[in-house]
PDB file of C-alpha atoms and ligand atoms in Angstrom:
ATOM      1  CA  UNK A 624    -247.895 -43.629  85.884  1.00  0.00           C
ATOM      2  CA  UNK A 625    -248.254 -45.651  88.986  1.00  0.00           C
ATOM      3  CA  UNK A 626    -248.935 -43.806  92.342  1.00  0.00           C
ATOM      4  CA  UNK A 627    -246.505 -45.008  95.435  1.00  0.00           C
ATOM      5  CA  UNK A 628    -248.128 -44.979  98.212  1.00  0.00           C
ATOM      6  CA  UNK A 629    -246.698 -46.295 101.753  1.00  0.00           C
ATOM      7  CA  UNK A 630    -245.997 -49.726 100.911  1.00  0.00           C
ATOM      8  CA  UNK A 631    -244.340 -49.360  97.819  1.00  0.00           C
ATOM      9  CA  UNK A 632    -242.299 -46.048  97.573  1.00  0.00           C
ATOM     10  CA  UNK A 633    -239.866 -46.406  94.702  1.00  0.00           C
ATOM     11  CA  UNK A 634    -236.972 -46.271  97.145  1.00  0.00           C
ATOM     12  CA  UNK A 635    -238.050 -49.561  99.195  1.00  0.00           C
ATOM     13  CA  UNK A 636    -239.242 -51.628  95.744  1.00  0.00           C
ATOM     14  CA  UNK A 637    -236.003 -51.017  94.079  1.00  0.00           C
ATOM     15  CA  UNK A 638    -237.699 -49.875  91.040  1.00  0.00           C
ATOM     16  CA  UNK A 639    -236.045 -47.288  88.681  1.00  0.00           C
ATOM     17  CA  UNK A 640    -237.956 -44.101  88.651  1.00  0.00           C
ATOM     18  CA  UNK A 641    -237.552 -41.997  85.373  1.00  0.00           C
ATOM     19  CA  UNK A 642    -236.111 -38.504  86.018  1.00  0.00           C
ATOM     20  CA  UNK A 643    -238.342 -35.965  87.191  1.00  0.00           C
ATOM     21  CA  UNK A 644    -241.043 -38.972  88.134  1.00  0.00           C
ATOM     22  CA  UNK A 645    -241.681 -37.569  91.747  1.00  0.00           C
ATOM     23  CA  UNK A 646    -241.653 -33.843  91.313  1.00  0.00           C
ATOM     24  CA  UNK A 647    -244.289 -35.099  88.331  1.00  0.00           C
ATOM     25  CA  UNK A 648    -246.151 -37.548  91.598  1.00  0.00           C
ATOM     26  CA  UNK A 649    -246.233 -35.052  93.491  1.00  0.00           C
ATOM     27  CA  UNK A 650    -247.703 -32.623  91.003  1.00  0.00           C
ATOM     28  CA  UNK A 651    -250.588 -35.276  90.381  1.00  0.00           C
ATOM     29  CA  UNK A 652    -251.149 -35.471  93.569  1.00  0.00           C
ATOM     30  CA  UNK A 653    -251.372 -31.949  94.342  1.00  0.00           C
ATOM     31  CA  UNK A 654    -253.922 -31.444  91.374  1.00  0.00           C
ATOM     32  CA  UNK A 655    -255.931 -34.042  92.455  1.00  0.00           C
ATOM     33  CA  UNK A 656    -256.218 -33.043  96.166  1.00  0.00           C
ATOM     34  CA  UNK A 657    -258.913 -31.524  97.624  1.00  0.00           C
ATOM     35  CA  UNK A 658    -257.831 -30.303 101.107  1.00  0.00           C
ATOM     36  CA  UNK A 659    -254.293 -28.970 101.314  1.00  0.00           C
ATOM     37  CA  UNK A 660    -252.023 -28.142 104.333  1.00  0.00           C
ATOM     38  CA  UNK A 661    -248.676 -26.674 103.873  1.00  0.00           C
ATOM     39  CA  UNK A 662    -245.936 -26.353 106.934  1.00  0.00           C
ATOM     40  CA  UNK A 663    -243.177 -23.800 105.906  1.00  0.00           C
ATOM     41  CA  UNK A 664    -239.735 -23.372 107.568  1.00  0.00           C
ATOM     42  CA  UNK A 665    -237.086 -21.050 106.829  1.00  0.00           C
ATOM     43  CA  UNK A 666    -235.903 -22.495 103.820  1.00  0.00           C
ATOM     44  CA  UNK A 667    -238.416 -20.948 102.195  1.00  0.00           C
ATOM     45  CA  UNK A 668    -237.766 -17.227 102.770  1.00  0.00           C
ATOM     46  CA  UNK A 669    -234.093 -18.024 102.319  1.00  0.00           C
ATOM     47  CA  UNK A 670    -234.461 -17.958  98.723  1.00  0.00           C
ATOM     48  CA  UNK A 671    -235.562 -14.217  99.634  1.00  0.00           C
ATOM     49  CA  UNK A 672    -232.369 -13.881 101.568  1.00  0.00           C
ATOM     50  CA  UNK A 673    -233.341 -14.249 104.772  1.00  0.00           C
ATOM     51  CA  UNK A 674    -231.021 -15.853 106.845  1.00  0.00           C
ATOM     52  CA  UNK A 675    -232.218 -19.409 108.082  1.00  0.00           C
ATOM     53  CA  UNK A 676    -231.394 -20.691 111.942  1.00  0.00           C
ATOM     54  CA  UNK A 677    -229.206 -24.160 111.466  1.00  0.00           C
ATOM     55  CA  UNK A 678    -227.993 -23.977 107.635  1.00  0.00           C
ATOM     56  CA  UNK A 679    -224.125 -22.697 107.185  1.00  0.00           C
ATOM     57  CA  UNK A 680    -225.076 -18.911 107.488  1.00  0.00           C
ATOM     58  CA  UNK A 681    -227.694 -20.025 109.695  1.00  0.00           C
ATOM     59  CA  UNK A 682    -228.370 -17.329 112.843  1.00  0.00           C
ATOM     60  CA  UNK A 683    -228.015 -19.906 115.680  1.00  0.00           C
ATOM     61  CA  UNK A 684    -224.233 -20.253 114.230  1.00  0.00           C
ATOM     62  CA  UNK A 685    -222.924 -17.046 115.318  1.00  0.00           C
ATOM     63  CA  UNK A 686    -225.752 -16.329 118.079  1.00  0.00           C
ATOM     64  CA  UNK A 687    -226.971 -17.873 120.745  1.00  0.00           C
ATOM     65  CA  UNK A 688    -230.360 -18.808 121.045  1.00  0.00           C
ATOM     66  CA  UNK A 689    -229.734 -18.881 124.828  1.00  0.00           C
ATOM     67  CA  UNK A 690    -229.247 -15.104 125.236  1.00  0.00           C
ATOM     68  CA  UNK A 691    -231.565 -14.013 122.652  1.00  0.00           C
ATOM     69  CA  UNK A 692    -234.532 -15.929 122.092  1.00  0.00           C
ATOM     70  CA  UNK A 693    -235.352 -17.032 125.725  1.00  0.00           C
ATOM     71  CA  UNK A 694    -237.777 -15.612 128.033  1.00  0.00           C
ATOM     72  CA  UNK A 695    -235.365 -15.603 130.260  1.00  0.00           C
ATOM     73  CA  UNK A 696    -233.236 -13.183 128.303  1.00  0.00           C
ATOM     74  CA  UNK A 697    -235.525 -10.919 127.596  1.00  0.00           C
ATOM     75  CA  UNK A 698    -236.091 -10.395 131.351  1.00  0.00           C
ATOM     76  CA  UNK A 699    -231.911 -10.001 132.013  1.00  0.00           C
ATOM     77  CA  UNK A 700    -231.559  -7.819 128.995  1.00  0.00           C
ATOM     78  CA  UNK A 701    -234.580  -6.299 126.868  1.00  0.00           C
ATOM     79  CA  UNK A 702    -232.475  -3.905 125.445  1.00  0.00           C
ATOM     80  CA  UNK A 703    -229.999  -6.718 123.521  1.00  0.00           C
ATOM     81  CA  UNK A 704    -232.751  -8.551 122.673  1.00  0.00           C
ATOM     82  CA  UNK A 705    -235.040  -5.443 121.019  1.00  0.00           C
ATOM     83  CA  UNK A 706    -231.736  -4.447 119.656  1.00  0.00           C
ATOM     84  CA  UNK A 707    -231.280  -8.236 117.986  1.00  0.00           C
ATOM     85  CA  UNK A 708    -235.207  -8.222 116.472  1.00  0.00           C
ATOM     86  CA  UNK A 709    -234.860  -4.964 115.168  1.00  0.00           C
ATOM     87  CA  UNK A 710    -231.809  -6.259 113.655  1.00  0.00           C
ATOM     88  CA  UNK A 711    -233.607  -8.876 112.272  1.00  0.00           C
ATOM     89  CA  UNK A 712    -236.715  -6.681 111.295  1.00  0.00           C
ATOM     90  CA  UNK A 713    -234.302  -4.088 109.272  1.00  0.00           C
ATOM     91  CA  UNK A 714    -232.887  -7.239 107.331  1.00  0.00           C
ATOM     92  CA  UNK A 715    -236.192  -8.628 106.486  1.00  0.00           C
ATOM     93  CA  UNK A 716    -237.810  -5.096 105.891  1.00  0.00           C
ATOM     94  CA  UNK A 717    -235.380  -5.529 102.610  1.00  0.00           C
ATOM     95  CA  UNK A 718    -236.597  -8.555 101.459  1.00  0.00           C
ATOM     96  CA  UNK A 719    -239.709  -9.694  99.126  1.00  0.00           C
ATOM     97  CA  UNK A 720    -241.711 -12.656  98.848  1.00  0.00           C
ATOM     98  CA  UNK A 721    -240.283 -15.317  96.426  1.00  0.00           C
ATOM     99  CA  UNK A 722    -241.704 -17.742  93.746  1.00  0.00           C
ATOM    100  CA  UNK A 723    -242.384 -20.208  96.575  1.00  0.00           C
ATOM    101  CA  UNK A 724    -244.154 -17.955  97.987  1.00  0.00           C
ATOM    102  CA  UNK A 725    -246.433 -16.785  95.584  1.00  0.00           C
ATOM    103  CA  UNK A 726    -247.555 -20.317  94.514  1.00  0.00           C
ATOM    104  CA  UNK A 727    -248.176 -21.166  97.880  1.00  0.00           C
ATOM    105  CA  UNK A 728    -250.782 -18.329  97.188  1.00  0.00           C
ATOM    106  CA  UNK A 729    -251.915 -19.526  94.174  1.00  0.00           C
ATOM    107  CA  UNK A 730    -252.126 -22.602  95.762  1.00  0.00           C
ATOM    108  CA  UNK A 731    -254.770 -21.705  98.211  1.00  0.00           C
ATOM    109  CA  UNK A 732    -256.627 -20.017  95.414  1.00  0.00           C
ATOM    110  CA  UNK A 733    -257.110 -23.136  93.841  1.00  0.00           C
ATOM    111  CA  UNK A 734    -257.577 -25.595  96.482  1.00  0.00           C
ATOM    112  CA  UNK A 735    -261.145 -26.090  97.653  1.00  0.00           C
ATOM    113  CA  UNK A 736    -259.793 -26.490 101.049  1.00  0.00           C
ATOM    114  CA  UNK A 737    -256.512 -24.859 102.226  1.00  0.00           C
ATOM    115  CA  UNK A 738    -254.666 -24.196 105.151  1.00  0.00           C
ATOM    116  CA  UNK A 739    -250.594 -22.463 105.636  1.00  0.00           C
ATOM    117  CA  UNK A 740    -248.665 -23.231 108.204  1.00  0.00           C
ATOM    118  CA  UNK A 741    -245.840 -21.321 108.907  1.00  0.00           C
ATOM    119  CA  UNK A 742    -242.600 -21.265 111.550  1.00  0.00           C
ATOM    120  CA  UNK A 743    -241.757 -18.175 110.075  1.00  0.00           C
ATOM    121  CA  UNK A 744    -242.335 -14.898 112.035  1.00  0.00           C
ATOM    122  CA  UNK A 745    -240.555 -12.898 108.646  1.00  0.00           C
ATOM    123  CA  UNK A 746    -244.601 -11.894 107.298  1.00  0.00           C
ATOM    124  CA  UNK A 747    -243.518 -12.720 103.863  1.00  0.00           C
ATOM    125  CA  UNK A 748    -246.328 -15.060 103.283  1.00  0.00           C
ATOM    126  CA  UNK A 749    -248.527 -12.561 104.285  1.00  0.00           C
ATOM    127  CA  UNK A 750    -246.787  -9.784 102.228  1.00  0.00           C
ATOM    128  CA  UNK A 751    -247.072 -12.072  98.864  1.00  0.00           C
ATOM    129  CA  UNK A 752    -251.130 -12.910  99.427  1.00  0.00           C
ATOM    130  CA  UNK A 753    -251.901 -15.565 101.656  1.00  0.00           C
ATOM    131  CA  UNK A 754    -254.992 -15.477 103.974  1.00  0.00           C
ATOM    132  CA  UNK A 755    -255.609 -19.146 105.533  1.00  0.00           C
ATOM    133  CA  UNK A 756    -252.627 -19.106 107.637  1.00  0.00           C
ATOM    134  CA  UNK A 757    -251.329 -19.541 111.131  1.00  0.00           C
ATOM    135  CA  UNK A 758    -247.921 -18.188 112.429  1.00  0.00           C
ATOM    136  CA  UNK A 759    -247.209 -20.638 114.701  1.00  0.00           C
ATOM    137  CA  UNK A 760    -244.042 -19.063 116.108  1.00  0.00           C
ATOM    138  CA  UNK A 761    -245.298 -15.330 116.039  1.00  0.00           C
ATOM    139  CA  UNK A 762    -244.835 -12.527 113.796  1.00  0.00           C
ATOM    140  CA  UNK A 763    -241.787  -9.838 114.241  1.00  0.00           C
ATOM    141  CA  UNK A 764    -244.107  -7.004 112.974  1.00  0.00           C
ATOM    142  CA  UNK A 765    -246.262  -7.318 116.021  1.00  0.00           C
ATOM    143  CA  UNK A 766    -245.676  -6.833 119.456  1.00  0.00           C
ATOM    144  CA  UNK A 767    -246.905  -8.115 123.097  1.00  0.00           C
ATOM    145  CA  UNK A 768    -247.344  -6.045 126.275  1.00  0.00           C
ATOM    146  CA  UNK A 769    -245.846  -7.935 129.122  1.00  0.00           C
ATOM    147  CA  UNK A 770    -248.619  -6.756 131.454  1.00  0.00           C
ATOM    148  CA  UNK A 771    -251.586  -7.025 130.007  1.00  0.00           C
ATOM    149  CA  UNK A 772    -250.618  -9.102 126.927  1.00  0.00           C
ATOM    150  CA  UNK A 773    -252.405  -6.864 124.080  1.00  0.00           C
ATOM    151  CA  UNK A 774    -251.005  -7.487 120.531  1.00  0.00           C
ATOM    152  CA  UNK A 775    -249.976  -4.958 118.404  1.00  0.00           C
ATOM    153  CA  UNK A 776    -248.505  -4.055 114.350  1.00  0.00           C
ATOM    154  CA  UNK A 777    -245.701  -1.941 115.762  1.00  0.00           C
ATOM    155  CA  UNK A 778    -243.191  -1.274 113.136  1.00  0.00           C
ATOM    156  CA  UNK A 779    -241.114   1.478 114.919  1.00  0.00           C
ATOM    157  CA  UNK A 780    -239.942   0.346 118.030  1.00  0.00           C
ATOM    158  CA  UNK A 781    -237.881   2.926 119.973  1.00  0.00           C
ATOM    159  CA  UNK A 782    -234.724   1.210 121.117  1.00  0.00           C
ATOM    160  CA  UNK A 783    -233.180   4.301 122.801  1.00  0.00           C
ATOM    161  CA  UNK A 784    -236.274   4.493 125.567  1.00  0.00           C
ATOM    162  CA  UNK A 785    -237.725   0.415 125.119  1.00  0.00           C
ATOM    163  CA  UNK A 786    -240.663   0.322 123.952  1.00  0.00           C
ATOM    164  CA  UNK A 787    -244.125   0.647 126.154  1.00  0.00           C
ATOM    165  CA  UNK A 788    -247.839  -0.573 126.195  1.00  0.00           C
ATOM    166  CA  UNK A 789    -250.129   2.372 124.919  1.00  0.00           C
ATOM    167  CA  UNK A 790    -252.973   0.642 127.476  1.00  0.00           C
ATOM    168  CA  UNK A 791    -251.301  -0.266 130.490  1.00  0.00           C
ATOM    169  CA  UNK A 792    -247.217   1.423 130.393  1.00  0.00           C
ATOM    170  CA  UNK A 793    -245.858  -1.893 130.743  1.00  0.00           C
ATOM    171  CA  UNK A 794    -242.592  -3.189 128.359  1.00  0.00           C
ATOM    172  CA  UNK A 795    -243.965  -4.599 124.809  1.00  0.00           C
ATOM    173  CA  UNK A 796    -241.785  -7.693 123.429  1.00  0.00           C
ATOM    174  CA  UNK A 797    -241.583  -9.300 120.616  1.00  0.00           C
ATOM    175  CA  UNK A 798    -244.466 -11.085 119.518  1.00  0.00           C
ATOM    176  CA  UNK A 799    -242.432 -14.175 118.660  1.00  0.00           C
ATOM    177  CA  UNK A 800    -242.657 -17.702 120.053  1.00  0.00           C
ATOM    178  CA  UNK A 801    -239.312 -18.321 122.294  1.00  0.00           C
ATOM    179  CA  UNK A 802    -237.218 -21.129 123.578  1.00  0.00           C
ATOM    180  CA  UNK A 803    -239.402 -22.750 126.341  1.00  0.00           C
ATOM    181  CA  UNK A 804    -242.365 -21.425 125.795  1.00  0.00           C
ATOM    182  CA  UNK A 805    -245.516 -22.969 124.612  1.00  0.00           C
ATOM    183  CA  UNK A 806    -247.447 -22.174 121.437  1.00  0.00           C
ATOM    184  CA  UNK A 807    -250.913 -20.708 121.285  1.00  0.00           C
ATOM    185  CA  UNK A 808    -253.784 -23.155 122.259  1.00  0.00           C
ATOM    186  CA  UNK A 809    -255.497 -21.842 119.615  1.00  0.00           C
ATOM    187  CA  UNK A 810    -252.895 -22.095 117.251  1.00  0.00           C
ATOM    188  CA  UNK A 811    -252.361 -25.722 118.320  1.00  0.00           C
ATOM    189  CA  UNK A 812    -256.213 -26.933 117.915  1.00  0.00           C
ATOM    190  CA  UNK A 813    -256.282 -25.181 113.956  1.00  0.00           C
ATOM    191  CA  UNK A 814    -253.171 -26.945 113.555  1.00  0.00           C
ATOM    192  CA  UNK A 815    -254.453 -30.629 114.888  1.00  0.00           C
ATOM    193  CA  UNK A 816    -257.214 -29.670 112.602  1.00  0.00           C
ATOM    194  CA  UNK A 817    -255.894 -28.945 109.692  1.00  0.00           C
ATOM    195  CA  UNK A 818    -253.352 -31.810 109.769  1.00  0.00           C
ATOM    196  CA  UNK A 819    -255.836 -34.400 109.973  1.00  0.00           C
ATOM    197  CA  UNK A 820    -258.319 -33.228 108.146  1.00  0.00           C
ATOM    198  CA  UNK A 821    -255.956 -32.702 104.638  1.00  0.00           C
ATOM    199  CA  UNK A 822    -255.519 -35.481 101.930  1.00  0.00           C
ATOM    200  CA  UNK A 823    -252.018 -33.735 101.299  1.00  0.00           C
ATOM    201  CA  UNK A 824    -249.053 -31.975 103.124  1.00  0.00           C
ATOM    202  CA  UNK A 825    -246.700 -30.269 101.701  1.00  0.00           C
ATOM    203  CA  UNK A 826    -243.357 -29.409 104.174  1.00  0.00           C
ATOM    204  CA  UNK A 827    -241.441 -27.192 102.976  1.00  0.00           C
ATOM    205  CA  UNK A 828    -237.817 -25.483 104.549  1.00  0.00           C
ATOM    206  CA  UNK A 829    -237.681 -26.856 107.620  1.00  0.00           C
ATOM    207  CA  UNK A 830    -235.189 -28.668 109.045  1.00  0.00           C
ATOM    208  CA  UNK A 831    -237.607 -31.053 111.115  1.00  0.00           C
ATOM    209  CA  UNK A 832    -235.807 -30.513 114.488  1.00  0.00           C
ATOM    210  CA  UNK A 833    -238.344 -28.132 116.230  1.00  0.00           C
ATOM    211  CA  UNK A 834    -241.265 -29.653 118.275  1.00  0.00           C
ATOM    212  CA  UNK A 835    -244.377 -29.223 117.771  1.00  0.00           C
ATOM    213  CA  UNK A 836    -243.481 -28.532 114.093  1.00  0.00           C
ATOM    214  CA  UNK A 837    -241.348 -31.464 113.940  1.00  0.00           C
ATOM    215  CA  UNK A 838    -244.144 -33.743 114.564  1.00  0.00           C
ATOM    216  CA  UNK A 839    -246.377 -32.419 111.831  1.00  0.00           C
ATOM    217  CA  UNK A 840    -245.640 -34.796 109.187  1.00  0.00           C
ATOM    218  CA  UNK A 841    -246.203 -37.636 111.604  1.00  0.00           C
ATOM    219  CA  UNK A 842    -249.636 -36.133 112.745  1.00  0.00           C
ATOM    220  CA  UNK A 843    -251.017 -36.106 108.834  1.00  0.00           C
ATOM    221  CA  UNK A 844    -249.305 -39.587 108.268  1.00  0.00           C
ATOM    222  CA  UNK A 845    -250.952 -41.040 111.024  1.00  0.00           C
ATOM    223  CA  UNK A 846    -254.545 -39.869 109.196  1.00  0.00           C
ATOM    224  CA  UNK A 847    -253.722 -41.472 105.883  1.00  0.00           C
ATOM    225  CA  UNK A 848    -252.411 -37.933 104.008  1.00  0.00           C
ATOM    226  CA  UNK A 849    -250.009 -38.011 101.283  1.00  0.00           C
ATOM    227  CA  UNK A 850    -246.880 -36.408 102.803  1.00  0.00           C
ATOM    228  CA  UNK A 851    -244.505 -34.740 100.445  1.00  0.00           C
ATOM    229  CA  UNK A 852    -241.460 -32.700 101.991  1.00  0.00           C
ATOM    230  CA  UNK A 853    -239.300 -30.066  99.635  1.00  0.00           C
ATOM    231  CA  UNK A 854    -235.557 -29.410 101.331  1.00  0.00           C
ATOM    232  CA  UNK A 855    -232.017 -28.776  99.973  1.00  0.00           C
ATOM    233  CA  UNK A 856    -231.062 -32.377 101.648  1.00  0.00           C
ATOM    234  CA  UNK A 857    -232.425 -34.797 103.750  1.00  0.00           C
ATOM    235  CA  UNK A 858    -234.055 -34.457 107.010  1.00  0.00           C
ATOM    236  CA  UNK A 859    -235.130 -36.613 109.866  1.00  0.00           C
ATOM    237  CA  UNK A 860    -238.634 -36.938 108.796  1.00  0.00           C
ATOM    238  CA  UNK A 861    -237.618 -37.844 105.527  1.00  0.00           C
ATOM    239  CA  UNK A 862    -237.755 -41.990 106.012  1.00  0.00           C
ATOM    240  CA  UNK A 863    -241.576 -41.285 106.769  1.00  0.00           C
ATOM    241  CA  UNK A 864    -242.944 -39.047 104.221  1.00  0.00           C
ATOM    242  CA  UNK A 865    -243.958 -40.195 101.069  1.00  0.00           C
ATOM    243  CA  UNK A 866    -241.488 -38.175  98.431  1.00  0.00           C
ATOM    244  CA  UNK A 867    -238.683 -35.920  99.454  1.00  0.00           C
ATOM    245  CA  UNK A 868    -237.921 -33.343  96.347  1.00  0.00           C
ATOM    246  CA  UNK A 869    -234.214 -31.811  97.055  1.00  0.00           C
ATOM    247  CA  UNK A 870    -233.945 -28.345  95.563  1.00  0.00           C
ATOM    248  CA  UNK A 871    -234.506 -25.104  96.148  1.00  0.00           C
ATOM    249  CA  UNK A 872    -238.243 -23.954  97.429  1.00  0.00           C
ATOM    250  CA  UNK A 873    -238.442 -21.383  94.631  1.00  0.00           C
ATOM    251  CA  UNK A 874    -237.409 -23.435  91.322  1.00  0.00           C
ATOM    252  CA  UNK A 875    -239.515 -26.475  92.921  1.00  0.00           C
ATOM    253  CA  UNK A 876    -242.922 -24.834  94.538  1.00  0.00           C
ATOM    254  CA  UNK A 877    -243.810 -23.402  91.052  1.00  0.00           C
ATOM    255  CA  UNK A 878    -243.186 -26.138  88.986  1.00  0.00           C
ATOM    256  CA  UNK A 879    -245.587 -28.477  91.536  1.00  0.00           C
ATOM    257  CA  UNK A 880    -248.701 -26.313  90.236  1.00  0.00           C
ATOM    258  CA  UNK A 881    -248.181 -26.200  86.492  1.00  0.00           C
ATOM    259  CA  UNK A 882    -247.643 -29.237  83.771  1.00  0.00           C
ATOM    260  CA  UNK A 883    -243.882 -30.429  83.267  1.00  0.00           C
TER     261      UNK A 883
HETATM  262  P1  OAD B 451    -233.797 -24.145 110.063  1.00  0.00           P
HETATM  263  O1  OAD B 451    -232.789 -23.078 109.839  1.00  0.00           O
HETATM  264  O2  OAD B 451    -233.615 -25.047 111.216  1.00  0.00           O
HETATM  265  O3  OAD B 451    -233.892 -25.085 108.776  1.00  0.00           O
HETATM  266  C1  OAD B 451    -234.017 -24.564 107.483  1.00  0.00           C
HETATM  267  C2  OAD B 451    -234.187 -25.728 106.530  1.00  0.00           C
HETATM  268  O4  OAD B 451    -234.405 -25.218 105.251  1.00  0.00           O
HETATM  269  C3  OAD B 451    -232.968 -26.655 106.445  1.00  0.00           C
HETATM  270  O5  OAD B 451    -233.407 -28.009 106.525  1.00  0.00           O
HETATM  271  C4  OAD B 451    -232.377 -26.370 105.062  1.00  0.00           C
HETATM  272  O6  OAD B 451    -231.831 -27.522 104.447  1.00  0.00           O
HETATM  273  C5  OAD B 451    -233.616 -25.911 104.309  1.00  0.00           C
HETATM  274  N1  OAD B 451    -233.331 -24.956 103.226  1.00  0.00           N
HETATM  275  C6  OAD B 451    -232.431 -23.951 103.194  1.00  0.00           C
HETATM  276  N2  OAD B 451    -232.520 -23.253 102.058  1.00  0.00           N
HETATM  277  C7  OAD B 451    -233.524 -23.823 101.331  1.00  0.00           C
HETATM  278  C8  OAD B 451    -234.102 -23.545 100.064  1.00  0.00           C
HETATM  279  N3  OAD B 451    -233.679 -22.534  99.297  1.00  0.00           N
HETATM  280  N4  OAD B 451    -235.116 -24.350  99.644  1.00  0.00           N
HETATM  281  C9  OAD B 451    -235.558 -25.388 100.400  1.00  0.00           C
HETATM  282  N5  OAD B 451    -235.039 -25.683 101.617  1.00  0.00           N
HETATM  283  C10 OAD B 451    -234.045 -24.919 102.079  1.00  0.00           C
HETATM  284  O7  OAD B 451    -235.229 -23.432 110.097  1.00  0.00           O
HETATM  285  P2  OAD B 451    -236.624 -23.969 110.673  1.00  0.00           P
HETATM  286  O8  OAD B 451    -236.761 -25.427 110.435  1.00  0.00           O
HETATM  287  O9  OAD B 451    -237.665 -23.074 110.154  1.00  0.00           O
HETATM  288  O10 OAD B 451    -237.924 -20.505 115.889  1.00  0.00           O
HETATM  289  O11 OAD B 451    -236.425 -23.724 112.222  1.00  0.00           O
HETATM  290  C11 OAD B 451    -237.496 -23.937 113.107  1.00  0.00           C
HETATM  291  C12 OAD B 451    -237.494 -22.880 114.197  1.00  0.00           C
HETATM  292  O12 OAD B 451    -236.227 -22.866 114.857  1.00  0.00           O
HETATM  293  C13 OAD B 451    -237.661 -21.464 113.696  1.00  0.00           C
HETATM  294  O13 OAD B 451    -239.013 -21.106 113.505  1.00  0.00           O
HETATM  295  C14 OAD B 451    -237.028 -20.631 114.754  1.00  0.00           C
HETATM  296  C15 OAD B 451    -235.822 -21.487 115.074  1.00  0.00           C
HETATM  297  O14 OAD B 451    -235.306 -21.362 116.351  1.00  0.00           O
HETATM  298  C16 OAD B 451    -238.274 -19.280 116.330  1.00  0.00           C
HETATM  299  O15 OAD B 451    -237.868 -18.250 115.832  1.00  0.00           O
HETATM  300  C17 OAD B 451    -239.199 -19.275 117.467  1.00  0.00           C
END
């Protein structure tokens, strides 16, 4: 079969691709690659039933990101927005890892080189196995004192009294990434890294609208990788990658790894 690269994807050459033909390129591709990155969104865990932000259930629908995910917020009312996260931490404490999920893992075991990056702050990833991985947009398991920033696993966070700092007494928060504020420095150097260092990407679930996420693909592109992005539909960095499988992340993810 012939491999498409940037100058002649099957699209822009007109040429009639036989069924299957780019789940099977990608596949190939995958096999043959010897440094992986993956960027996950929350498509992915939706096929866990987590709820995603902009889909048609999506949370930014019926909340608003405004009064909720905002530093901003949090300082007006910490008690609305502990009450939304633990919410959203009960919900997700009754979901699982998918198939996605787990051959993400199984990806990493096989890859000689192998990096997972994830907007998700759900811990599923972590829950099904993988270890080379960086939460770009926090974790909801863990929270942050607001004094003297100390991270914690904190899985029972008293609503009734707020939650407090066993170092210093001051309010924990969430330990997620807001609106307006900037991701970790150290999170953004492993993630230059790891973009331009892989011969493949892999985006998965995302809806390509969140910066510095939404520049990923474009980062790995710009270093010659082989950019391959799994969504229900299109997105707007789907004109630069090099496939775009539509399906769902957990009937597509597996089949990538084994023959077809
Ligand atoms: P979105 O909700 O914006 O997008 C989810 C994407 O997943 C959409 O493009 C869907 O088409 C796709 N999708 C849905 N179900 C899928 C499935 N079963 N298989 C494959 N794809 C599917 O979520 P994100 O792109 O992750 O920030 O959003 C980015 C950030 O915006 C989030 O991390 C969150 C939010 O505000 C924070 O929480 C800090």
């Amino acid at each position: 079969m012939r491999v498409y690269g940037d100058a002649a994807r099957p699209e822009e050459t007109g040429q009639i691709m036989p069924p299957g033909s780019n789940l099977e390129l990608v596949r190939q591709r995958l096999a043959a690659a010897r440094n992986i990155t993956v960027l996950t969104g929350a498509g992915i865990s939706a096929d866990s039933g987590v709820p995603t932000f902009r889909g048609e259930d999506g949370l930014w629908r019926s909340y608003r990101a405004e009064d909720l995910a905002t530093p901003e917020a949090f300082e007006r009312e910490p008690r609305l927005v502990w009450e939304w996260y633990n919410w959203r931490r009960e919900l997700i404490a009754t979901k699982q890892p998918n198939a996605a999920h787990l051959a993400i893992v199984e990806l990493e075991r096989r890859a000689p080189a192998f990096w997972l990056i994830t907007q998700n702050v759900d811990g599923l990833h972590r829950d099904a196995g993988s270890r080379n991985l960086s939460e770009i947009h926090g974790n909801i398991w863990k929270v942050r004192c607001t004094g003297c920033n100390v991270v914690d696993e904190n899985r029972d966070v008293p609503i009734s009294i707020l939650p407090s700092c066993h170092h210093c007494g001051a309010l924990l928060r969430p330990h997620i990434v807001w609106f307006g504020e900037s991701l970790l420095t150290t999170d953004l150097q492993q993630c230059s890294t790891v973009l331009r260092s892989c011969d493949l990407l892999l985006v998965i679930g995302t809806s390509g609208v969140v910066y510095p996420a939404a520049g990923f693909a474009a980062v790995a592109k710009e270093t010659s990788a082989f950019v391959a992005e799994i969504n229900l539909g299109p997105t707007p960095q789907s004109s630069l990658v090099d496939v775009s499988l539509q399906g769902r992340a957990k009937d597509l993810v597996p089949l990538l790894l084994d023959p077809i």
